[in-house]
Every structure is written in C-alpha cells, then in structure tokens.
Coordinates of C-alpha atoms and ligand atoms in Angstrom, one line a residue:
M1 CA 0.0 0.0 0.0
T2 CA 2.9 2.4 0.5
S3 CA 5.6 3.5 -1.9
P4 CA 8.6 5.8 -1.4
I5 CA 7.1 8.8 -3.2
S6 CA 8.7 11.2 -0.8
T7 CA 11.6 10.2 1.2
S8 CA 14.4 11.7 3.2
A9 CA 17.1 14.3 3.0
P10 CA 20.7 13.2 2.4
S11 CA 22.4 11.5 5.4
A12 CA 21.6 11.8 9.0
T13 CA 25.2 12.1 10.0
T14 CA 27.0 14.4 7.6
S15 CA 26.1 17.8 6.1
S16 CA 27.1 19.0 2.7
T17 CA 30.4 20.2 4.1
G18 CA 31.1 16.7 5.5
K19 CA 30.8 18.1 9.1
A20 CA 29.1 15.7 11.5
V21 CA 25.6 16.9 12.1
T22 CA 24.6 14.7 15.0
A23 CA 25.9 17.4 17.3
Q24 CA 23.7 20.0 15.6
W25 CA 21.0 19.9 18.2
W26 CA 18.7 22.3 16.4
R27 CA 18.2 19.9 13.4
D28 CA 15.7 17.8 15.2
A29 CA 15.0 19.8 18.3
V30 CA 11.6 20.5 19.8
V31 CA 11.6 24.1 20.8
Y32 CA 9.1 25.6 23.2
Q33 CA 8.2 29.2 22.7
V34 CA 7.9 31.2 25.9
Y35 CA 6.1 34.5 25.6
P36 CA 7.5 36.0 28.8
R37 CA 4.7 38.4 29.5
S38 CA 2.2 35.5 29.8
F39 CA 4.2 32.5 31.0
A40 CA 4.6 32.9 34.8
D41 CA 4.7 36.0 37.0
A42 CA 7.0 35.6 39.9
D43 CA 6.8 39.2 41.3
G44 CA 3.0 39.4 41.2
D45 CA 2.6 42.5 39.1
G46 CA 0.4 40.7 36.6
M47 CA 3.1 40.4 33.9
G48 CA 5.2 37.3 33.5
D49 CA 8.9 37.6 34.1
L50 CA 12.3 35.8 33.9
P51 CA 12.2 34.5 37.4
G52 CA 8.8 33.0 36.5
V53 CA 10.4 31.3 33.6
T54 CA 13.3 29.9 35.7
A55 CA 10.9 28.6 38.3
H56 CA 9.0 26.5 35.6
L57 CA 12.0 25.2 33.7
P58 CA 11.7 21.8 35.3
Y59 CA 8.1 21.6 33.9
L60 CA 9.5 22.2 30.5
R61 CA 12.3 19.6 30.9
D62 CA 9.7 17.1 32.1
L63 CA 7.5 18.0 29.1
G64 CA 10.3 16.7 27.0
V65 CA 11.3 19.7 24.9
D66 CA 15.0 20.3 23.9
A67 CA 15.1 24.1 23.9
I68 CA 13.2 27.2 24.7
W69 CA 12.8 30.3 22.6
L70 CA 12.0 33.5 24.5
S71 CA 10.2 36.3 22.8
P72 CA 11.9 39.7 23.6
F73 CA 12.4 40.5 27.3
Y74 CA 14.6 43.6 26.6
T75 CA 14.1 47.1 27.8
S76 CA 11.0 48.3 25.9
P77 CA 8.0 50.6 26.2
Q78 CA 6.0 47.5 25.2
H79 CA 4.1 49.1 22.3
D80 CA 4.4 45.8 20.5
G81 CA 4.8 43.3 23.3
G82 CA 8.6 43.9 23.5
Y83 CA 9.2 43.7 19.7
D84 CA 9.9 47.4 20.1
V85 CA 13.4 47.3 21.7
A86 CA 14.8 50.4 23.5
D87 CA 17.9 48.6 24.7
Y88 CA 19.0 45.4 23.1
T89 CA 21.5 44.5 25.9
D90 CA 19.4 45.0 29.0
V91 CA 16.4 43.4 30.5
D92 CA 13.2 45.4 30.9
P93 CA 12.5 45.9 34.7
R94 CA 9.0 44.3 34.1
F95 CA 10.8 41.1 33.3
G96 CA 13.6 41.3 35.8
S97 CA 17.3 42.1 35.4
L98 CA 20.3 40.9 33.6
A99 CA 21.2 38.8 36.6
D100 CA 17.8 37.1 36.2
A101 CA 18.5 36.4 32.5
D102 CA 21.9 34.9 33.5
E103 CA 20.2 32.7 36.1
M104 CA 17.5 31.6 33.7
M105 CA 20.1 30.6 31.2
A106 CA 22.3 28.8 33.7
R107 CA 19.4 26.9 35.1
A108 CA 18.1 25.9 31.6
H109 CA 21.6 24.6 30.7
E110 CA 21.8 22.7 34.0
L111 CA 18.5 21.0 33.0
G112 CA 19.9 20.2 29.5
L113 CA 17.7 22.8 27.8
K114 CA 19.1 25.1 25.1
V115 CA 18.1 28.8 25.0
I116 CA 17.2 30.8 21.9
V117 CA 16.7 34.5 22.3
D118 CA 14.9 36.8 20.0
I119 CA 16.7 39.4 18.0
V120 CA 14.8 42.3 16.4
P121 CA 17.1 43.8 13.7
N122 CA 14.6 45.4 11.4
H123 CA 13.5 48.2 13.8
S124 CA 14.1 49.5 17.3
S125 CA 11.7 51.3 19.6
S126 CA 11.3 55.0 19.1
E127 CA 12.6 55.2 22.7
H128 CA 16.0 53.8 21.7
V129 CA 18.6 56.4 22.5
L130 CA 19.9 56.4 19.0
F131 CA 16.5 57.2 17.6
Q132 CA 16.0 60.0 20.1
E133 CA 19.4 61.4 19.1
A134 CA 18.4 61.1 15.4
L135 CA 15.3 63.1 16.1
A136 CA 17.3 65.8 17.9
A137 CA 19.9 66.0 15.1
A138 CA 19.6 67.8 11.8
P139 CA 18.5 66.2 8.5
G140 CA 21.5 64.7 6.7
S141 CA 23.4 64.2 10.0
P142 CA 25.1 60.9 10.8
E143 CA 22.6 60.4 13.6
R144 CA 19.6 60.6 11.2
D145 CA 21.4 58.2 8.8
L146 CA 21.1 55.3 11.3
Y147 CA 17.3 55.2 10.6
M148 CA 15.2 55.5 7.4
F149 CA 14.6 59.3 7.3
A150 CA 13.6 60.8 4.0
E151 CA 12.2 64.1 2.7
G152 CA 8.5 64.1 1.9
R153 CA 7.0 64.6 -1.5
G154 CA 4.7 67.5 -2.6
V155 CA 5.3 71.2 -2.7
S156 CA 6.6 71.4 0.9
G157 CA 7.2 67.8 1.7
E158 CA 3.7 67.3 3.1
L159 CA 3.3 63.9 1.4
P160 CA 5.1 60.7 2.5
P161 CA 8.2 59.7 0.5
N162 CA 6.3 56.8 -1.1
N163 CA 3.0 54.9 -0.8
W164 CA 4.1 52.1 1.5
T165 CA 1.7 51.0 4.2
S166 CA 2.4 49.4 7.6
I167 CA 1.9 45.8 8.3
F168 CA -0.2 47.1 11.2
H169 CA -2.3 49.2 8.8
G170 CA -2.1 52.8 7.9
P171 CA 0.9 54.7 6.4
A172 CA 4.4 53.3 6.9
W173 CA 5.8 56.9 7.2
T174 CA 5.4 59.4 10.0
R175 CA 6.4 63.1 9.7
I176 CA 8.5 64.6 12.5
T177 CA 8.7 68.1 13.8
E178 CA 12.2 69.4 13.5
A179 CA 14.1 71.1 16.4
D180 CA 13.0 74.5 15.2
G181 CA 9.3 73.6 15.3
T182 CA 8.8 73.2 11.6
P183 CA 7.3 70.1 10.0
G184 CA 10.3 68.1 8.8
Q185 CA 11.4 64.8 7.5
W186 CA 9.6 61.5 7.5
Y187 CA 10.7 58.2 9.1
L188 CA 9.9 54.7 7.9
H189 CA 8.1 52.2 10.2
I190 CA 7.0 49.1 8.5
F191 CA 5.3 48.2 11.8
D192 CA 4.0 50.7 14.4
T193 CA 5.0 54.3 14.6
S194 CA 6.9 53.4 17.7
Q195 CA 9.1 51.0 15.7
P196 CA 11.3 53.0 13.4
D197 CA 13.2 50.9 10.8
W198 CA 17.0 50.9 11.0
N199 CA 19.0 52.0 7.9
W200 CA 21.0 48.8 7.1
K201 CA 22.9 50.7 4.3
N202 CA 24.8 52.3 7.2
P203 CA 27.8 50.1 8.3
R204 CA 27.3 51.3 11.9
V205 CA 24.0 49.5 12.1
H206 CA 25.8 46.3 11.0
E207 CA 28.4 46.7 13.8
L208 CA 25.7 47.6 16.4
M209 CA 23.7 44.5 15.7
Q210 CA 26.8 42.3 15.6
D211 CA 27.6 43.6 19.1
V212 CA 24.2 42.6 20.2
L213 CA 24.7 39.1 18.9
R214 CA 28.1 38.8 20.8
F215 CA 26.5 40.2 24.0
W216 CA 24.0 37.4 24.1
L217 CA 26.4 34.7 22.8
D218 CA 28.8 35.7 25.6
R219 CA 26.0 35.2 28.1
G220 CA 25.4 31.7 26.8
A221 CA 22.6 32.0 24.3
D222 CA 22.5 28.9 22.1
G223 CA 20.7 30.7 19.2
F224 CA 18.6 33.5 17.9
R225 CA 15.2 33.7 16.5
V226 CA 15.5 36.5 13.9
D227 CA 12.4 38.8 13.8
V228 CA 11.3 40.0 10.4
A229 CA 14.3 38.3 9.0
H230 CA 13.5 39.2 5.4
G231 CA 13.0 42.9 6.1
M232 CA 16.1 44.8 7.0
V233 CA 17.4 46.2 3.6
K234 CA 15.0 48.4 1.6
P235 CA 15.1 48.7 -2.2
E236 CA 17.3 51.4 -3.7
G237 CA 15.4 54.7 -4.3
L238 CA 12.4 53.5 -2.1
P239 CA 10.1 52.9 -5.1
D240 CA 6.4 53.1 -4.7
A241 CA 4.6 49.7 -4.3
T242 CA 2.0 48.7 -6.9
V243 CA -1.4 49.3 -5.5
N244 CA -4.7 47.7 -6.5
A245 CA -8.1 49.4 -7.3
E246 CA -8.7 49.9 -3.6
G247 CA -5.4 51.7 -3.2
L248 CA -4.0 48.8 -1.1
I249 CA -0.5 47.4 -1.8
D250 CA -0.9 44.6 -4.3
I251 CA 0.9 41.5 -3.3
P252 CA 0.3 38.7 -5.9
E253 CA 0.1 35.2 -4.5
G254 CA 3.5 33.9 -3.5
E255 CA 5.2 37.3 -3.6
V256 CA 6.1 39.8 -0.9
P257 CA 5.8 43.6 -0.7
V258 CA 8.6 45.6 -2.3
Y259 CA 10.2 46.4 1.1
F260 CA 10.8 42.8 2.0
D261 CA 13.2 40.1 0.7
N262 CA 15.7 42.4 -0.9
D263 CA 19.1 40.8 -1.8
G264 CA 21.0 43.0 0.7
V265 CA 19.4 41.1 3.5
L266 CA 21.3 38.0 2.5
D267 CA 24.7 39.7 3.2
I268 CA 23.6 40.1 6.9
Y269 CA 23.5 36.4 7.4
R270 CA 26.8 35.9 5.7
E271 CA 28.2 38.4 8.2
W272 CA 26.5 36.8 11.2
R273 CA 27.3 33.1 10.5
P274 CA 31.0 33.4 11.2
I275 CA 30.3 35.2 14.4
L276 CA 28.0 32.3 15.6
D277 CA 30.5 29.7 14.4
S278 CA 33.3 31.4 16.3
Y279 CA 31.6 30.4 19.6
E280 CA 31.9 27.0 21.2
G281 CA 28.9 24.7 20.8
D282 CA 26.3 24.8 18.0
R283 CA 25.0 28.3 18.1
M284 CA 22.2 28.8 15.6
M285 CA 19.7 31.2 14.0
V286 CA 16.2 30.5 12.9
L287 CA 14.6 33.1 10.6
E288 CA 11.1 34.5 10.7
A289 CA 11.3 34.9 7.0
W290 CA 8.1 35.2 5.0
I291 CA 9.6 34.7 1.6
P292 CA 8.6 32.8 -1.6
E293 CA 9.8 29.2 -1.5
H294 CA 12.3 29.5 -4.3
R295 CA 14.2 32.2 -2.3
L296 CA 14.8 29.9 0.7
P297 CA 18.1 28.4 -0.6
L298 CA 19.5 32.0 -0.7
Y299 CA 18.9 32.3 3.1
I300 CA 19.7 28.9 4.4
G301 CA 22.9 26.9 4.1
D302 CA 26.4 26.4 5.5
E303 CA 27.5 30.0 5.3
K304 CA 24.0 31.4 5.7
A305 CA 21.3 31.0 8.4
H306 CA 20.7 27.6 9.9
Q307 CA 17.0 27.3 9.4
S308 CA 13.8 29.2 8.8
F309 CA 10.3 28.8 10.1
N310 CA 8.1 26.8 7.8
F311 CA 4.6 28.3 8.3
G312 CA 2.8 25.9 6.0
F313 CA 0.7 24.3 8.8
L314 CA -0.6 27.7 9.9
Q315 CA -2.3 28.0 6.5
A316 CA -3.1 24.3 5.9
R317 CA -6.8 23.5 6.6
W318 CA -8.0 20.3 8.1
G319 CA -8.0 17.7 5.3
V320 CA -5.8 15.0 3.7
E321 CA -4.7 16.9 0.6
T322 CA -3.9 20.2 2.4
M323 CA -2.0 18.6 5.2
R324 CA -0.1 16.3 2.9
A325 CA 0.9 19.3 0.7
A326 CA 2.0 21.1 3.9
I327 CA 4.4 18.2 4.6
E328 CA 5.7 17.3 1.1
K329 CA 6.7 20.8 0.0
P330 CA 8.9 21.7 3.0
L331 CA 10.5 18.2 2.9
A332 CA 11.4 18.7 -0.7
L333 CA 12.8 22.2 0.1
A334 CA 14.8 20.8 3.0
D335 CA 16.4 18.4 0.6
A336 CA 17.3 21.3 -1.7
V337 CA 18.8 23.4 1.1
G338 CA 20.4 20.6 3.1
S339 CA 18.8 21.7 6.3
P340 CA 15.9 20.0 8.0
T341 CA 12.6 21.9 7.9
T342 CA 10.8 23.3 10.9
W343 CA 7.2 22.7 11.8
V344 CA 4.9 25.2 13.5
L345 CA 1.2 24.9 14.5
S346 CA 0.9 28.0 16.7
N347 CA 2.8 31.0 17.8
H348 CA 2.2 34.4 19.4
D349 CA 1.0 36.0 16.2
V350 CA -1.7 33.6 15.0
I351 CA -5.0 32.2 16.2
R352 CA -4.3 29.2 18.4
H353 CA -4.7 25.9 16.5
A354 CA -7.2 24.5 18.9
S355 CA -9.5 27.3 17.7
R356 CA -8.5 27.4 14.1
Y357 CA -9.5 23.8 13.6
G358 CA -12.9 24.4 15.1
F359 CA -14.1 26.3 12.0
A360 CA -15.2 24.9 8.7
P361 CA -12.3 24.4 6.2
D362 CA -13.5 27.3 4.1
H363 CA -13.8 29.8 7.0
R364 CA -12.0 33.1 6.2
F365 CA -9.9 34.2 9.1
G366 CA -9.2 37.8 9.8
E367 CA -6.6 39.3 12.1
G368 CA -7.4 37.6 15.4
L369 CA -10.7 36.1 16.4
A370 CA -13.7 38.4 16.5
R371 CA -16.1 38.1 19.4
D372 CA -18.9 36.7 17.3
E373 CA -16.7 34.2 15.5
V374 CA -17.3 31.1 17.6
P375 CA -15.4 27.9 16.8
D376 CA -16.6 24.5 17.7
A377 CA -14.3 24.2 20.7
E378 CA -14.5 20.4 21.2
L379 CA -14.0 19.6 17.5
G380 CA -11.2 22.2 17.3
L381 CA -9.3 20.7 20.2
R382 CA -9.8 17.2 18.9
R383 CA -8.4 18.0 15.6
A384 CA -5.6 20.1 17.1
R385 CA -4.5 17.0 19.1
A386 CA -4.4 15.0 15.9
A387 CA -2.5 17.7 14.0
T388 CA 0.0 17.8 16.8
L389 CA 0.6 14.1 16.6
L390 CA 1.1 14.4 12.9
M391 CA 3.6 17.3 13.3
L392 CA 5.6 15.5 16.0
S393 CA 6.0 12.5 13.8
L394 CA 7.9 14.4 11.2
P395 CA 11.6 14.9 10.7
G396 CA 13.1 18.3 11.4
S397 CA 12.5 20.6 14.3
A398 CA 9.2 21.4 15.8
Y399 CA 8.3 24.7 17.5
L400 CA 5.6 24.6 20.1
Y401 CA 3.9 27.7 21.5
Q402 CA 3.3 28.0 25.2
G403 CA -0.2 26.7 26.2
E404 CA -0.7 24.5 23.2
E405 CA 0.3 21.6 25.4
L406 CA -2.7 22.4 27.5
G407 CA -5.1 22.7 24.5
L408 CA -5.7 26.4 25.2
P409 CA -8.2 28.0 22.9
E410 CA -7.9 31.5 21.4
V411 CA -9.7 34.0 23.7
S412 CA -12.0 36.2 21.7
D413 CA -13.9 38.2 24.4
I414 CA -11.1 40.4 25.7
P415 CA -12.6 43.8 26.3
D416 CA -11.3 46.2 23.6
E417 CA -9.9 48.6 26.2
L418 CA -7.6 45.9 27.5
R419 CA -6.2 44.9 24.1
E420 CA -2.6 45.9 23.4
D421 CA -1.8 44.7 19.9
P422 CA -0.8 47.8 17.9
A423 CA -2.8 46.4 14.9
H424 CA -5.9 46.5 17.1
L425 CA -5.1 50.1 18.2
R426 CA -4.3 51.3 14.7
A427 CA -7.1 49.5 12.8
G428 CA -9.6 48.1 15.2
V429 CA -9.0 44.4 14.1
P430 CA -9.3 42.0 17.0
G431 CA -5.5 41.4 16.8
R432 CA -3.2 38.9 18.5
D433 CA -4.0 39.4 22.2
G434 CA -6.3 36.4 22.1
C435 CA -3.4 34.0 21.9
R436 CA -1.3 35.8 24.5
V437 CA -3.5 35.4 27.5
P438 CA -1.5 34.3 30.6
L439 CA -1.2 30.6 31.2
P440 CA -3.3 28.7 33.8
W441 CA -1.1 26.6 36.1
V442 CA -3.4 25.8 39.0
Q443 CA -7.2 25.8 38.7
D444 CA -7.9 26.8 42.3
A445 CA -5.5 29.7 42.7
P446 CA -5.7 33.4 42.0
A447 CA -5.1 34.1 38.2
Y448 CA -5.0 30.3 37.9
G449 CA -1.5 30.3 39.5
F450 CA -0.1 32.7 36.9
S451 CA 0.7 35.2 39.5
S452 CA 0.5 35.0 43.3
T453 CA -1.5 38.2 43.6
G454 CA -4.2 37.2 41.2
E455 CA -3.1 40.0 38.8
S456 CA -3.0 39.3 35.1
W457 CA -2.3 41.8 32.3
L458 CA -5.1 40.2 30.3
P459 CA -8.1 38.5 31.9
Q460 CA -8.1 34.7 31.8
P461 CA -11.4 33.1 30.7
A462 CA -13.3 30.5 32.8
E463 CA -12.5 27.8 30.2
F464 CA -8.8 28.1 31.3
G465 CA -9.5 26.6 34.8
P466 CA -10.1 23.0 33.8
L467 CA -7.2 23.2 31.4
A468 CA -4.7 24.3 34.1
V469 CA -1.5 22.3 34.4
D470 CA -2.5 20.8 37.8
Q471 CA -5.7 19.5 36.2
Q472 CA -3.9 17.7 33.5
L473 CA -0.6 16.5 34.9
G474 CA -0.7 12.8 35.4
V475 CA -4.2 12.5 34.1
D476 CA -4.5 9.8 31.5
G477 CA -5.8 11.1 28.2
S478 CA -5.3 14.8 29.0
V479 CA -3.8 17.0 26.3
L480 CA -0.7 17.6 28.4
E481 CA -0.1 13.9 28.9
M482 CA -0.5 13.4 25.1
Y483 CA 2.2 15.9 24.5
R484 CA 4.5 14.4 27.1
S485 CA 4.0 10.9 25.6
A486 CA 4.5 12.1 22.1
L487 CA 7.6 14.1 23.0
H488 CA 9.0 11.1 24.9
L489 CA 8.4 8.7 22.0
R490 CA 9.6 11.2 19.4
R491 CA 12.9 11.4 21.3
K492 CA 13.2 7.7 21.8
L493 CA 12.4 6.8 18.2
Q494 CA 14.4 9.7 16.9
L495 CA 11.6 10.8 14.8
G496 CA 13.1 14.3 14.3
V497 CA 16.1 12.8 12.5
Q498 CA 16.1 12.7 8.8
S499 CA 17.4 9.4 7.5
E500 CA 17.2 7.1 4.6
A501 CA 15.7 4.4 6.7
A502 CA 13.0 6.5 8.2
G503 CA 12.1 8.9 5.4
V504 CA 8.5 10.1 5.1
V505 CA 6.6 7.7 2.9
F506 CA 2.9 8.4 2.1
A507 CA 0.5 5.6 1.4
Q508 CA -0.7 5.7 -2.2
T509 CA -4.0 4.2 -1.3
A510 CA -5.9 4.8 2.0
P511 CA -9.5 5.1 2.9
D512 CA -11.1 8.4 1.9
G513 CA -10.2 11.2 4.2
V514 CA -7.5 9.3 5.9
L515 CA -3.8 10.3 5.8
V516 CA -1.4 7.5 6.2
L517 CA 2.4 7.9 6.3
D518 CA 5.3 5.7 7.4
R519 CA 8.6 6.5 9.0
G520 CA 10.4 3.1 8.9
D521 CA 8.2 0.8 10.9
L522 CA 6.2 3.6 12.5
R523 CA 2.9 4.3 10.8
V524 CA 1.0 7.5 11.4
V525 CA -2.7 7.6 10.7
V526 CA -4.8 10.7 10.7
N527 CA -8.5 10.2 10.2
T528 CA -9.9 13.6 9.1
T529 CA -13.4 12.2 8.7
S530 CA -16.2 12.4 11.2
A531 CA -16.6 8.6 11.4
P532 CA -14.3 6.0 12.9
V533 CA -12.2 3.9 10.5
P534 CA -11.4 0.3 11.3
L535 CA -7.7 -0.3 11.9
A536 CA -7.9 -3.2 9.5
E537 CA -8.3 -0.7 6.7
V538 CA -5.0 1.0 7.4
T539 CA -2.7 -1.8 8.4
D540 CA -2.2 -3.7 5.1
D541 CA -2.9 -7.0 6.8
Q542 CA 0.2 -6.6 8.9
G543 CA 0.6 -7.0 12.6
Y544 CA 0.7 -3.8 14.6
E545 CA 0.9 -2.3 18.0
V546 CA -0.7 1.1 18.7
L547 CA 1.8 3.3 20.5
L548 CA -0.2 6.5 21.0
R549 CA -3.6 8.0 20.2
S550 CA -4.5 11.6 20.0
V551 CA -7.7 11.0 21.9
P552 CA -8.4 8.2 24.4
T553 CA -10.6 5.4 23.2
G554 CA -12.8 3.0 25.1
P555 CA -12.8 -0.8 24.5
D556 CA -15.2 -0.2 21.6
G557 CA -12.7 1.9 19.8
A558 CA -9.7 -0.2 20.3
E559 CA -9.7 -1.6 16.8
Q560 CA -10.5 1.8 15.2
V561 CA -9.0 5.2 14.4
A562 CA -11.6 7.5 16.0
A563 CA -13.2 10.3 14.0
D564 CA -11.0 13.4 13.8
S565 CA -8.1 11.8 15.5
A566 CA -4.6 10.4 14.8
L567 CA -2.5 7.5 16.1
W568 CA 1.0 6.2 15.9
M569 CA 1.4 2.5 15.5
R570 CA 4.4 0.1 15.1
L571 CA 3.9 -2.3 12.2
T572 CA 5.3 -5.8 12.7
R573 CA 5.8 -6.7 9.1
Ligands
NOJ601 C1 7.1 39.5 14.1 C2 6.8 39.2 15.5 O1 6.5 37.8 15.7 C3 5.5 40.0 15.8 O2 5.0 39.7 17.1 C4 5.9 41.5 15.8 O3 4.8 42.3 16.0 C5 6.5 41.8 14.4 N1 7.5 40.8 14.0 C6 7.3 43.1 14.5 O4 8.4 43.1 15.2

C-alpha cells in the first residue's frame, strides 16, 4: 500500500560540508516558545517575568522539549509586546534584570535545555537612545542616517516619501517636527509608529547588531530567532509599491511587498554566521522569513542562516490533501537546502490551532478572532490534538507555543480597552492578544496560578480553569499527557532525525479522508473524517501495536481510528 514517493534528506550524519551533524542539536529539536509576559509571573505585578520562567524550567524539561525560545524581554516601552526594543542589551524591569537572565540561562543549561533569544534587527523602539538622538539631530546628519529618514513629496514635503503601508495598517511613514518647530522629514516604520526601521545601508547598524549578537552569545545564548528576517534592507530609491483598485498594496500570491526580501538582507546572514560559528557549541539562528519558496536556498545553508520557520501548517486547513501538501513541500525544500525543515502549528502571532481547527475548512480568518466568530471548541481541540501528533511524527525541528500543550483556545472576548496589539489600536481588528492570555497553572488559585497576587495583564477566561497544568498533569488522556508521551516517544524513536531508513513515505492508497504515512516501521494515521475507521483498513494485513492515540478510546474503539483523530502504531511486518 505504501511507496517511497517522498523520502528523506541526504544523510543523518553528515552535512554538505562533511561536518558531522549529529551534534547540531537544532536539526531535530523540539523548541518551546515562551512569551515571557504571559508565561509565569514571579513578582505578582500581573506580567510574566524571567524568574517566573526559571521557576518553571523543570516543567519544560519534564514535558520533554529540547530548547526554549523566549520572545523579547529587553528594555522596551511594550508598544508591540517587546518587539519594540529600546535597549538590546538589557532586561526590561518588568521582566527582571540581567542577573535574572543569567540565572535563567544557567538553570536551563543545567537541566539540559538550550536557550534561543529573539533578536529584532529590522527596527528598534522609538525610545531607543539612537532614535532619540536622530530626532534631535539635523536632517542629513550621521545620527539621522542610522534610521530611514527621507524628505516628503509634494510642494513642501507634506506627502510621505512613497506609498508604503504598515503591516499594522495605515501609512508606513510618520512626519516629524524638526528642532526649530517646523514640519520636517519622515521616518519609515514598516510596523507601528513606535518601531522606526534601522537603515541597514549604514555600516554602523551592522556593527551595532553584531555587538548585540556577541553580547547574548557571551551570556550563553544557544541561538537567535530573527524577527522580520527578510526585512532589513530596503530597495534602492524607495520605489512606490504597486497598488490595487482599492489603493492597497498589491501582493500577488507567493510574492512579498517591495520592502521585503531584498538581496542586501542575505549579506547580513553571511556576516552573522562566522560570528556564531566562532563560539563553542552549535549556536544557531532560525529566521522568521516570510519569503517565496524559491528564495529559501538563498537564506539557508552552511554559510548562511541555519533554518527558517516553515509556516505551512498555519495555513493548511484540516484535510488530507492540504496537510499532505504542507508536509511534502517543505520536505522537498529541506532536501534542496540541506537543512531539515521546521514545523509550527501555533505562535504568538496567530489564532491558536485548537480554535483554528474548530471552523469549517472554508472559513475566512481575519486578524485575530472576532467576538462573534465562535469555533466548535470540542472539535477544534480534537483536531488540534491530531494535528500535533502528525507534526511531532515528522523529521526536522518542531516549534511549540506555550499553552498549546494544555489545549488552550484563542480568547475572543477580551474587552477592547484591554487589548494591546498595535494592529488593534491602529485599525480596530481583534488582533493577536487572544493567543497571548496568561497561562493557567493551578485551577484553584488566583489568576490560575499565573501570579501569586491574582493580577493578570489580560483577563483569563473561565475555560482556562479545567485546562490548568495541575488538572492535566498525570491525568491519562489529557492534552498535556498526550504531548508528554508524544515528545518522549519522538525522542526515543528519533523521529526528528532525517534518515534514509525513516524517510516520510505516504500511502498511495488509503480510505477516503485518511492520511497514512510511514517512518520506517512507525505508521502515522490521521482520520480527518467524522466517522471512525477500522484499523484493519490502514494496516495492510500486517501485525501492529498502537503506540499512541491523540484521543483516548474505550474498548469499543480499540480496533478503530476514531473520528478526527490520529494515532502512531508500530507495524510488525
Ligand atoms: C514578528 C513578531 O513575531 C511580531 O510579534 C511582531 O509584531 C513583528 N514581527 C514586528 O516586530
């Protein structure tokens, strides 16, 4: 029933340079994303912090992940949850101190966990001292040249330098008032007005960011997640973008706006790679690069970045064809670039997958979940569990987002006045706060154990109570125990490792609506239909042993793959 229509990357033990790759931990790692504001609050101010992370590191070790990635915890006015950095080499007091960062890193290493920190090189905060100095300096000064300042168009510069719009809606340019009180130059901010873009044509910016890398490498960081990794260098002459009939920037399918993915960006990774390589251990970078597929080989490779997020699962709807395509394409690309792919089902920017899967496959998502957009929570979680088992069976590295191991849903009823996402503030869309609600640790504790005082920067909904860690830990069939078992087995069976012997092989024939794939003698079955499927229909008359199911099943279901569920089985051929 199966044939090797899609198999594996080259060898599991050597890279294209012949360097042994078994030591390159990131190639098959499971990385857990910590969104520090919402993970655990040790000082009781309602916002998570680094001591809160440190305190819960044993939980993450026991969960079975290999590494953590922390979203920014640097000094920041928090206009974009810390992705507006005012000082790249210090910790925001809300999150603790540098000493707390050192302690967190040391403890993680003691527990065998790697630590990836976030670097935000496309823009800083408008409160960064260098931006403040640029504002105070004259047009054409070296201070201004660190950022993207330009003269406006029109008779007296009253129009922005070009028609670019911000990812967070509205214009991408803001006009400043010069020191003498007159309306002056404009500065570029691809994101919020509080996030001015650096000018990467200026060598000082290169030096400055290299110093930031060294600062965190010296403190023990094992890697960097690079924010807007395709954004830094803007096209020569800042040309207008093409706009459609509604005046919106026209981005044909598979392309990116004119201000992204310019070739100059590639030089940055060629500069950074030797810096990372000059440190002991395998220091790595993973790019948040939204680029057309054919451009990936330009970013990833031995002298470039190590890996890039593959966001295919964020867009793939529930169904055999969509999910299979979301697996085959990145595997083929991984072969082409010689670096295993990554897998992502959720992160701090998207609607949690337990909610995404609760909508019909043709549902059109906006930015965040609107209050009246109500998913089928039970179905969504059921499918999310299955999708997770599918993802964790695949070779490459998997990135988990805090709370998905508890099956947390997206929260849609946050009062507008409490929302902080700049996209919400600029355009009124629901935005991303719904996936950033603080974690529930203990059902019967203030703020569900998130903070000792009961404070929480976003309100936690009542549904979070029964999903708290203490309600799931050690409970057979809970989402948390499913994650723990899957991560344990993934490690034991080395499912993350690409190898000839355990390539991904899809079944050519399978019952309708059922996805079947093999990794050596492990068979993964995802039943996307709403009816159970007899195991006999997916075992090719071979002996088998079920290793793990995404949902518990009673004696009646023992010989079936339940509706909207997945399982891992060992075939005894
Ligand atoms: C991508 C980050 O993931 C997102 O949270 C942030 O708003 C933008 N980059 C801008 O830094």
